[in-house]
Amino acid sequence: MTVSGQRPGITLDAMRDGEVDLLTILMARTFDADAPAGPDFDRHLLDCYHSSDFFVRFPPACLDVEQYTLHIAGEVGGAVVIWHFACCEAVLGLYFIVPDFQRLGVGRAGWGLVEARYPEVRHWAVAAPRWSPRTLRFYERQCGFHPECTTGAYVTLVKDGR
């Protein structure tokens, strides 16, 4: 399924098996670029983004998984993985926009496509890296999430209703 965004050239397309290797490389590059520099940051926190696990493994109790490639002007520009749990509850298991397309409104437009695709979802959650203030601000200011709790290196943010 393809859903077109309000901005020209932004689509949310069902992920194809052949895209996983490229998306894994792009995901690693994206999260590496977002990580703090310096010796105090534990680089092992990035290991999960250097593996295809987000695309092939799913959390316990997950009832359904949907995976999308975000295309911007026909180019692969990011990915979305949604884990469905109970009725009307969904977790944004993965959402990233490659650095070349960041700060252009693509992230917000992409999130708008996700919400439009799932009008029945009444409770969203996402675990965002605590070490990335920019990511946390994005989820809060651009997408309407609010922090619920902090566990280790991640902040769980939630969004209720529409």
Short mmCIF file of C-alpha atoms in Angstrom, two decimals:
data_model
loop_
_atom_site.label_atom_id
_atom_site.label_comp_id
_atom_site.label_asym_id
_atom_site.label_seq_id
_atom_site.Cartn_x
_atom_site.Cartn_y
_atom_site.Cartn_z
CA MET A 1 0.00 0.00 0.00
CA THR A 2 1.24 3.49 -0.84
CA VAL A 3 0.00 6.56 0.99
CA SER A 4 0.96 9.96 -0.39
CA GLY A 5 1.84 12.89 1.82
CA GLN A 6 0.68 16.45 1.75
CA ARG A 7 4.14 17.43 0.55
CA PRO A 8 4.81 16.39 -3.04
CA GLY A 9 7.01 13.37 -3.43
CA ILE A 10 6.65 11.85 0.06
CA THR A 11 5.14 8.38 0.15
CA LEU A 12 4.79 5.65 2.75
CA ASP A 13 5.16 2.35 0.89
CA ALA A 14 4.97 -1.23 2.10
CA MET A 15 8.55 -2.35 2.70
CA ARG A 16 9.90 -4.90 0.27
CA ASP A 17 12.18 -7.73 1.46
CA GLY A 18 14.90 -6.51 -0.85
CA GLU A 19 15.04 -3.14 0.94
CA VAL A 20 16.03 -4.48 4.37
CA ASP A 21 19.80 -4.48 3.75
CA LEU A 22 19.78 -0.91 2.45
CA LEU A 23 17.49 0.27 5.24
CA THR A 24 19.75 -1.33 7.85
CA ILE A 25 22.73 0.59 6.45
CA LEU A 26 20.74 3.83 6.37
CA MET A 27 19.42 3.26 9.90
CA ALA A 28 22.96 2.74 11.24
CA ARG A 29 24.16 5.88 9.47
CA THR A 30 21.20 7.90 10.80
CA PHE A 31 21.57 6.89 14.44
CA ASP A 32 25.38 7.18 14.31
CA ALA A 33 25.00 10.76 13.06
CA ASP A 34 22.58 11.53 15.91
CA ALA A 35 24.75 10.08 18.68
CA PRO A 36 26.67 12.43 20.94
CA ALA A 37 30.38 12.77 20.27
CA GLY A 38 32.89 12.22 23.00
CA PRO A 39 34.19 9.53 25.30
CA ASP A 40 31.28 9.69 27.76
CA PHE A 41 28.77 8.21 25.31
CA ASP A 42 28.48 4.42 25.35
CA ARG A 43 28.75 3.54 21.64
CA HIS A 44 27.29 0.09 22.40
CA LEU A 45 23.90 1.81 22.63
CA LEU A 46 24.07 2.02 18.83
CA ASP A 47 24.51 -1.73 18.30
CA CYS A 48 20.78 -2.37 17.87
CA TYR A 49 20.73 0.11 14.97
CA HIS A 50 23.53 -1.74 13.16
CA SER A 51 21.48 -4.91 12.81
CA SER A 52 18.41 -5.83 10.78
CA ASP A 53 16.63 -6.94 13.99
CA PHE A 54 14.12 -4.07 13.85
CA PHE A 55 12.98 -5.47 10.51
CA VAL A 56 12.99 -9.19 11.33
CA ARG A 57 12.40 -9.61 15.09
CA PHE A 58 9.37 -8.47 17.00
CA PRO A 59 8.65 -8.03 20.70
CA PRO A 60 6.74 -10.59 22.77
CA ALA A 61 2.94 -10.17 22.73
CA CYS A 62 3.09 -8.28 19.44
CA LEU A 63 -0.04 -9.22 17.46
CA ASP A 64 0.85 -7.71 14.10
CA VAL A 65 3.72 -5.85 12.45
CA GLU A 66 3.67 -3.45 9.54
CA GLN A 67 6.78 -2.10 7.90
CA TYR A 68 7.11 0.82 5.54
CA THR A 69 9.75 2.55 3.51
CA LEU A 70 9.47 6.31 3.38
CA HIS A 71 10.29 7.55 -0.11
CA ILE A 72 11.14 11.16 -0.78
CA ALA A 73 11.07 12.14 -4.44
CA GLY A 74 11.49 8.45 -5.28
CA GLU A 75 14.54 7.96 -3.05
CA VAL A 76 14.63 5.82 0.08
CA GLY A 77 14.51 8.37 2.86
CA GLY A 78 13.64 6.39 5.97
CA ALA A 79 11.65 3.59 7.50
CA VAL A 80 8.69 2.99 9.79
CA VAL A 81 7.98 -0.18 11.77
CA ILE A 82 4.72 -0.40 13.68
CA TRP A 83 4.05 -3.05 16.30
CA HIS A 84 0.40 -3.65 17.13
CA PHE A 85 -0.56 -4.96 20.54
CA ALA A 86 -4.08 -4.69 22.00
CA CYS A 87 -6.97 -3.24 20.04
CA CYS A 88 -6.36 0.41 19.21
CA GLU A 89 -2.81 0.38 20.66
CA ALA A 90 0.33 0.67 18.55
CA VAL A 91 4.02 1.15 19.17
CA LEU A 92 6.22 3.02 16.80
CA GLY A 93 8.96 0.38 16.92
CA LEU A 94 11.20 2.28 14.54
CA TYR A 95 11.03 5.60 12.76
CA PHE A 96 13.93 7.32 11.13
CA ILE A 97 14.63 9.83 8.40
CA VAL A 98 18.08 9.70 6.80
CA PRO A 99 20.19 12.79 7.54
CA ASP A 100 20.01 14.12 3.95
CA PHE A 101 16.26 14.62 4.37
CA GLN A 102 16.20 15.88 7.96
CA ARG A 103 15.17 19.44 8.83
CA LEU A 104 13.01 19.70 5.71
CA GLY A 105 9.66 18.83 7.29
CA VAL A 106 9.87 15.25 6.05
CA GLY A 107 9.72 13.73 9.55
CA ARG A 108 6.50 15.55 10.42
CA ALA A 109 4.99 14.78 7.01
CA GLY A 110 5.92 11.12 7.39
CA TRP A 111 4.32 10.96 10.82
CA GLY A 112 1.20 12.52 9.33
CA LEU A 113 1.10 9.68 6.79
CA VAL A 114 1.37 7.12 9.59
CA GLU A 115 -1.47 8.70 11.56
CA ALA A 116 -3.63 8.92 8.45
CA ARG A 117 -3.00 5.24 7.75
CA TYR A 118 -4.10 4.24 11.28
CA PRO A 119 -7.08 6.40 12.31
CA GLU A 120 -8.29 3.59 14.61
CA VAL A 121 -5.20 3.77 16.85
CA ARG A 122 -6.09 5.58 20.04
CA HIS A 123 -2.85 5.05 21.94
CA TRP A 124 0.62 5.36 20.43
CA ALA A 125 3.90 4.76 22.22
CA VAL A 126 7.54 5.12 21.18
CA ALA A 127 10.82 4.54 23.01
CA ALA A 128 13.20 7.29 21.97
CA PRO A 129 16.88 7.51 22.84
CA ARG A 130 17.38 9.70 25.91
CA TRP A 131 20.77 10.63 24.50
CA SER A 132 19.12 12.41 21.56
CA PRO A 133 17.44 15.64 22.71
CA ARG A 134 16.64 16.49 19.08
CA THR A 135 14.68 13.24 18.64
CA LEU A 136 12.79 13.81 21.89
CA ARG A 137 11.91 17.36 20.83
CA PHE A 138 10.71 16.06 17.46
CA TYR A 139 8.31 13.56 19.02
CA GLU A 140 7.01 16.12 21.50
CA ARG A 141 6.80 19.28 19.38
CA GLN A 142 6.13 17.91 15.91
CA CYS A 143 4.13 14.77 16.65
CA GLY A 144 2.32 15.55 19.91
CA PHE A 145 3.82 12.82 22.12
CA HIS A 146 4.57 13.42 25.80
CA PRO A 147 7.08 11.65 28.06
CA GLU A 148 5.69 8.86 30.21
CA CYS A 149 8.75 7.23 31.79
CA THR A 150 12.47 6.69 31.44
CA THR A 151 14.05 3.25 31.38
CA GLY A 152 17.80 3.05 30.96
CA ALA A 153 18.89 4.92 27.85
CA TYR A 154 15.34 5.39 26.54
CA VAL A 155 12.37 7.63 27.20
CA THR A 156 8.93 6.21 26.53
CA LEU A 157 6.65 8.82 24.98
CA VAL A 158 2.92 8.36 24.44
CA LYS A 159 0.18 9.99 22.47
CA ASP A 160 -3.50 9.42 23.17
CA GLY A 161 -6.50 10.24 21.02
CA ARG A 162 -6.48 12.15 17.78
#
